[in-house]
């Protein structure tokens, strides 16, 4: 064995070095790489080995034909060995036609004298990238400092696509706050305002690049209240007033659609400014003892009361001095001289002369009055002051009744003079429907004197039982004459006999007219998905049910009722509240709607000045009233849009609602509607009655009066007028003026206390004047009725009419409407507006801008919580413009929005074009819109 080893050692030692290397196995200098076929381009595979006598490719277990090989051979200069390089082309078709269990592969086999060597396998695949992303990023609205996570799953592809994020077309890089390498997702740990924008996921490989849908990220800031300001000074210098404090939603201010602050931005509180008290002198002290100078003194103090709060001090001297000897002590030093002659005598003469003149004057007056009464009794002249009777029932050109009001009298009809009593005094009461018998309270009529009046004609009037005449007195009721709830009434007496023969009748007879039957103020309708409108005719009360508020294939029978009972339980006596609107109920209680309804209620408050605190109240299940909100505060449970004549409410819960007001100062004004009705006397062909009403200036209150007058045959003689009644505790006065000659009227003046007028919603005020003509030939009446508040406004009701009986005319009968005909905005336009403005937009063109342009830009937090804020805004606009038949204001607002945002990006331009088309559609005529409905 040792010899054999030695032999081979000697043998190899004698061979050249190159021969030894050439005899080794092939070593690959280059092996084929994995490759992707892009589109139709073939792939080139290359192998290089040394030493190599031959190299062939083998693909998918089969040898590639020698003709497909491209070979090159050269000698390595360093070693002198042969280096062979071989290359083949693989087409897309070859790879596609292969259907093996694994990917298409190829390797090289190289030969040398000592054997063969194999290279690594090279895998060949067809490269591609699908178009659709498996998951597109979705837009987000996140609060500031919140986390933003945008998911992206790129399209399927070979090789696998890489992902890159773009923000507003600029690459997004990773930093400490932004991570773009989290499994293709984009994660922002704490959102900043600058992170708002349009984000796009970009996927790419060697074949193509794909863009995802753009995701809009809005980083919003919810509003926060600032600190309350200090309370303002009391708005009155003296007495009960109001002070305010406010805060703003600026800490921080809401941005990018963030929610507005919830709660009140303004708080009001009643305050009592201390009134200045002027000083007053107390009692003088007793005189001191007479001193050496013959003087005595006394003093007083300014303590009854002491001056307070800036009041004036007492005028005059604190110390009083007097000569205690009647001046004798001071005259000692003077030359004594007698007093001027006749001084005391002249003083006594003046005193006695004055007393004598007074006695003589009284005697003369008594004699004159006696002679005057005898003269009047002898000739039978009416003792009524005739200075007021300046006109007469004569022919003249009188004003034509206004045709716009169906209640106004029609002067063309023939006279038919009928009324129940003659010669009545003013019938003044708070509710003509509920009068009590006045005989129960005889003391109420103490201001009326017992009279007996003789009239120069074929008739005589007897008032009372006195045998002597009396002068005419103007009646003025004391404010406490009529307690609340009592219905005073005066009924007159008939007249019979001649100048010498007479029969006396009682002045105060009971008058209890039957209560006229009134139709219930209720309306109802069946509503479906299309919505509609409910209207209580002639009351200023309506309800709008928005389209889509009721589910599809569902109907509700809805109703509205106006409460006609006593409403005193609604008011808070501590706050001195008054009812400003009727109590309105809508239902049913189990009503299920997806969006709020819009209710419109008329009120009688003058809201131009900031002198009212107006609240919305709702009746609970136990018949108590709770405050829902103040119309000035911001709330997410309800919305109040207060206008000069009415209030529009967005409500979500059925029930009974009412508007109440608390006067914040004496400048608070309540509107009264004044109307005068007239009717003939049924029992006296020469009699006629004028009735003046003072009611709240709401359609509902006037409708009650008109209905009652229609039952009793009354006619409206003058268009109703509005009186602004101030909350200054001063009374209301009514008087009749310019009454024609030869017209009998018992009283010309009446006065209502402040409390009666201020609470007139409970009991409407009425005052009646009864007249009688001189002869049937006089058929026309002209006079003036003055209604004024003491130190306040005055209104004149001018009566020009023929004394005839006419019907009151028909009421306005607005029927309830269902479906698209009940709305001003066509359904297609409404849906287009909602689709445009409900979508969040980083540039601010959203429902908040729509509300601003429609002047509905307060309490936006209420709209923010709605599923479709734009739809609720449009419902409120519908309620606000139900009496106007055009869409000009809405079209103008949309056109203005379109102009403001005409320079935005492509997406904004698309929305602008939509807005412009909507504006053009709104500009079409009603007939075209009706055709579109059909």
mmCIF file with all atom_site columns, N, CA, C and O in Angstrom, residues 850 853-855 877 880-881 884 886-896 919 922:
data_model
loop_
_atom_site.group_PDB
_atom_site.id
_atom_site.type_symbol
_atom_site.label_atom_id
_atom_site.label_alt_id
_atom_site.label_comp_id
_atom_site.label_asym_id
_atom_site.label_entity_id
_atom_site.label_seq_id
_atom_site.pdbx_PDB_ins_code
_atom_site.Cartn_x
_atom_site.Cartn_y
_atom_site.Cartn_z
_atom_site.occupancy
_atom_site.B_iso_or_equiv
_atom_site.pdbx_formal_charge
_atom_site.auth_seq_id
_atom_site.auth_comp_id
_atom_site.auth_asym_id
_atom_site.auth_atom_id
_atom_site.pdbx_PDB_model_num
ATOM 1  N N  . UNK A 1 850 ? -74.867 76.641 3.787   1.00 0.00 ? 850 UNK A N  1
ATOM 2  C CA . UNK A 1 850 ? -76.248 76.730 3.320   1.00 0.00 ? 850 UNK A CA 1
ATOM 3  C C  . UNK A 1 850 ? -77.119 77.426 4.367   1.00 0.00 ? 850 UNK A C  1
ATOM 4  O O  . UNK A 1 850 ? -77.922 78.303 4.042   1.00 0.00 ? 850 UNK A O  1
ATOM 5  N N  . UNK A 1 853 ? -76.358 81.209 4.395   1.00 0.00 ? 853 UNK A N  1
ATOM 6  C CA . UNK A 1 853 ? -76.916 81.963 3.277   1.00 0.00 ? 853 UNK A CA 1
ATOM 7  C C  . UNK A 1 853 ? -78.440 82.059 3.371   1.00 0.00 ? 853 UNK A C  1
ATOM 8  O O  . UNK A 1 853 ? -79.030 82.979 2.815   1.00 0.00 ? 853 UNK A O  1
ATOM 9  N N  . UNK A 1 854 ? -79.088 81.120 4.061   1.00 0.00 ? 854 UNK A N  1
ATOM 10 C CA . UNK A 1 854 ? -80.539 81.178 4.241   1.00 0.00 ? 854 UNK A CA 1
ATOM 11 C C  . UNK A 1 854 ? -80.934 81.901 5.516   1.00 0.00 ? 854 UNK A C  1
ATOM 12 O O  . UNK A 1 854 ? -82.097 81.871 5.923   1.00 0.00 ? 854 UNK A O  1
ATOM 13 N N  . UNK A 1 855 ? -79.932 82.536 6.184   1.00 0.00 ? 855 UNK A N  1
ATOM 14 C CA . UNK A 1 855 ? -80.178 83.292 7.424   1.00 0.00 ? 855 UNK A CA 1
ATOM 15 C C  . UNK A 1 855 ? -80.763 82.410 8.517   1.00 0.00 ? 855 UNK A C  1
ATOM 16 O O  . UNK A 1 855 ? -81.620 82.825 9.299   1.00 0.00 ? 855 UNK A O  1
ATOM 17 N N  . UNK A 1 877 ? -86.925 76.142 6.264   1.00 0.00 ? 877 UNK A N  1
ATOM 18 C CA . UNK A 1 877 ? -87.157 77.153 5.225   1.00 0.00 ? 877 UNK A CA 1
ATOM 19 C C  . UNK A 1 877 ? -88.570 77.028 4.667   1.00 0.00 ? 877 UNK A C  1
ATOM 20 O O  . UNK A 1 877 ? -89.241 78.041 4.408   1.00 0.00 ? 877 UNK A O  1
ATOM 21 N N  . UNK A 1 880 ? -90.935 78.548 7.086   1.00 0.00 ? 880 UNK A N  1
ATOM 22 C CA . UNK A 1 880 ? -90.761 79.992 7.147   1.00 0.00 ? 880 UNK A CA 1
ATOM 23 C C  . UNK A 1 880 ? -91.390 80.688 5.939   1.00 0.00 ? 880 UNK A C  1
ATOM 24 O O  . UNK A 1 880 ? -91.828 81.827 6.029   1.00 0.00 ? 880 UNK A O  1
ATOM 25 N N  . UNK A 1 881 ? -91.444 80.018 4.783   1.00 0.00 ? 881 UNK A N  1
ATOM 26 C CA . UNK A 1 881 ? -91.917 80.633 3.552   1.00 0.00 ? 881 UNK A CA 1
ATOM 27 C C  . UNK A 1 881 ? -93.203 79.976 3.046   1.00 0.00 ? 881 UNK A C  1
ATOM 28 O O  . UNK A 1 881 ? -93.453 79.950 1.845   1.00 0.00 ? 881 UNK A O  1
ATOM 29 N N  . UNK A 1 884 ? -95.446 82.458 1.067   1.00 0.00 ? 884 UNK A N  1
ATOM 30 C CA . UNK A 1 884 ? -94.953 83.037 -0.178  1.00 0.00 ? 884 UNK A CA 1
ATOM 31 C C  . UNK A 1 884 ? -94.843 81.945 -1.219  1.00 0.00 ? 884 UNK A C  1
ATOM 32 O O  . UNK A 1 884 ? -94.434 80.830 -0.927  1.00 0.00 ? 884 UNK A O  1
ATOM 33 N N  . UNK A 1 886 ? -92.939 81.817 -4.061  1.00 0.00 ? 886 UNK A N  1
ATOM 34 C CA . UNK A 1 886 ? -91.784 81.756 -4.946  1.00 0.00 ? 886 UNK A CA 1
ATOM 35 C C  . UNK A 1 886 ? -90.593 81.174 -4.194  1.00 0.00 ? 886 UNK A C  1
ATOM 36 O O  . UNK A 1 886 ? -90.585 81.045 -2.980  1.00 0.00 ? 886 UNK A O  1
ATOM 37 N N  . UNK A 1 887 ? -89.574 80.833 -4.965  1.00 0.00 ? 887 UNK A N  1
ATOM 38 C CA . UNK A 1 887 ? -88.352 80.244 -4.425  1.00 0.00 ? 887 UNK A CA 1
ATOM 39 C C  . UNK A 1 887 ? -87.162 81.173 -4.630  1.00 0.00 ? 887 UNK A C  1
ATOM 40 O O  . UNK A 1 887 ? -86.024 80.728 -4.737  1.00 0.00 ? 887 UNK A O  1
ATOM 41 N N  . UNK A 1 888 ? -87.436 82.480 -4.709  1.00 0.00 ? 888 UNK A N  1
ATOM 42 C CA . UNK A 1 888 ? -86.370 83.413 -5.044  1.00 0.00 ? 888 UNK A CA 1
ATOM 43 C C  . UNK A 1 888 ? -85.259 83.410 -4.009  1.00 0.00 ? 888 UNK A C  1
ATOM 44 O O  . UNK A 1 888 ? -84.074 83.415 -4.343  1.00 0.00 ? 888 UNK A O  1
ATOM 45 N N  . UNK A 1 889 ? -85.615 83.433 -2.736  1.00 0.00 ? 889 UNK A N  1
ATOM 46 C CA . UNK A 1 889 ? -84.571 83.520 -1.708  1.00 0.00 ? 889 UNK A CA 1
ATOM 47 C C  . UNK A 1 889 ? -83.681 82.288 -1.722  1.00 0.00 ? 889 UNK A C  1
ATOM 48 O O  . UNK A 1 889 ? -82.458 82.389 -1.569  1.00 0.00 ? 889 UNK A O  1
ATOM 49 N N  . UNK A 1 890 ? -84.270 81.097 -1.925  1.00 0.00 ? 890 UNK A N  1
ATOM 50 C CA . UNK A 1 890 ? -83.463 79.885 -1.968  1.00 0.00 ? 890 UNK A CA 1
ATOM 51 C C  . UNK A 1 890 ? -82.580 79.869 -3.212  1.00 0.00 ? 890 UNK A C  1
ATOM 52 O O  . UNK A 1 890 ? -81.396 79.520 -3.157  1.00 0.00 ? 890 UNK A O  1
ATOM 53 N N  . UNK A 1 891 ? -83.149 80.250 -4.354  1.00 0.00 ? 891 UNK A N  1
ATOM 54 C CA . UNK A 1 891 ? -82.362 80.274 -5.582  1.00 0.00 ? 891 UNK A CA 1
ATOM 55 C C  . UNK A 1 891 ? -81.219 81.275 -5.487  1.00 0.00 ? 891 UNK A C  1
ATOM 56 O O  . UNK A 1 891 ? -80.090 80.998 -5.926  1.00 0.00 ? 891 UNK A O  1
ATOM 57 N N  . UNK A 1 892 ? -81.472 82.426 -4.885  1.00 0.00 ? 892 UNK A N  1
ATOM 58 C CA . UNK A 1 892 ? -80.419 83.425 -4.743  1.00 0.00 ? 892 UNK A CA 1
ATOM 59 C C  . UNK A 1 892 ? -79.304 82.935 -3.837  1.00 0.00 ? 892 UNK A C  1
ATOM 60 O O  . UNK A 1 892 ? -78.118 83.164 -4.107  1.00 0.00 ? 892 UNK A O  1
ATOM 61 N N  . UNK A 1 893 ? -79.673 82.236 -2.741  1.00 0.00 ? 893 UNK A N  1
ATOM 62 C CA . UNK A 1 893 ? -78.650 81.709 -1.834  1.00 0.00 ? 893 UNK A CA 1
ATOM 63 C C  . UNK A 1 893 ? -77.777 80.677 -2.540  1.00 0.00 ? 893 UNK A C  1
ATOM 64 O O  . UNK A 1 893 ? -76.547 80.686 -2.410  1.00 0.00 ? 893 UNK A O  1
ATOM 65 N N  . UNK A 1 894 ? -78.389 79.777 -3.321  1.00 0.00 ? 894 UNK A N  1
ATOM 66 C CA . UNK A 1 894 ? -77.609 78.763 -4.032  1.00 0.00 ? 894 UNK A CA 1
ATOM 67 C C  . UNK A 1 894 ? -76.729 79.401 -5.100  1.00 0.00 ? 894 UNK A C  1
ATOM 68 O O  . UNK A 1 894 ? -75.589 78.980 -5.314  1.00 0.00 ? 894 UNK A O  1
ATOM 69 N N  . UNK A 1 895 ? -77.247 80.415 -5.753  1.00 0.00 ? 895 UNK A N  1
ATOM 70 C CA . UNK A 1 895 ? -76.448 81.087 -6.781  1.00 0.00 ? 895 UNK A CA 1
ATOM 71 C C  . UNK A 1 895 ? -75.254 81.798 -6.149  1.00 0.00 ? 895 UNK A C  1
ATOM 72 O O  . UNK A 1 895 ? -74.140 81.771 -6.689  1.00 0.00 ? 895 UNK A O  1
ATOM 73 N N  . UNK A 1 896 ? -75.446 82.397 -4.992  1.00 0.00 ? 896 UNK A N  1
ATOM 74 C CA . UNK A 1 896 ? -74.345 83.071 -4.310  1.00 0.00 ? 896 UNK A CA 1
ATOM 75 C C  . UNK A 1 896 ? -73.283 82.079 -3.866  1.00 0.00 ? 896 UNK A C  1
ATOM 76 O O  . UNK A 1 896 ? -72.087 82.334 -3.984  1.00 0.00 ? 896 UNK A O  1
ATOM 77 N N  . UNK A 1 919 ? -80.000 75.908 -9.144  1.00 0.00 ? 919 UNK A N  1
ATOM 78 C CA . UNK A 1 919 ? -80.493 77.287 -9.158  1.00 0.00 ? 919 UNK A CA 1
ATOM 79 C C  . UNK A 1 919 ? -81.333 77.547 -10.390 1.00 0.00 ? 919 UNK A C  1
ATOM 80 O O  . UNK A 1 919 ? -82.394 78.176 -10.332 1.00 0.00 ? 919 UNK A O  1
ATOM 81 N N  . UNK A 1 922 ? -84.707 75.990 -9.934  1.00 0.00 ? 922 UNK A N  1
ATOM 82 C CA . UNK A 1 922 ? -85.570 76.733 -9.027  1.00 0.00 ? 922 UNK A CA 1
ATOM 83 C C  . UNK A 1 922 ? -86.129 77.984 -9.692  1.00 0.00 ? 922 UNK A C  1
ATOM 84 O O  . UNK A 1 922 ? -87.153 78.513 -9.277  1.00 0.00 ? 922 UNK A O  1
#
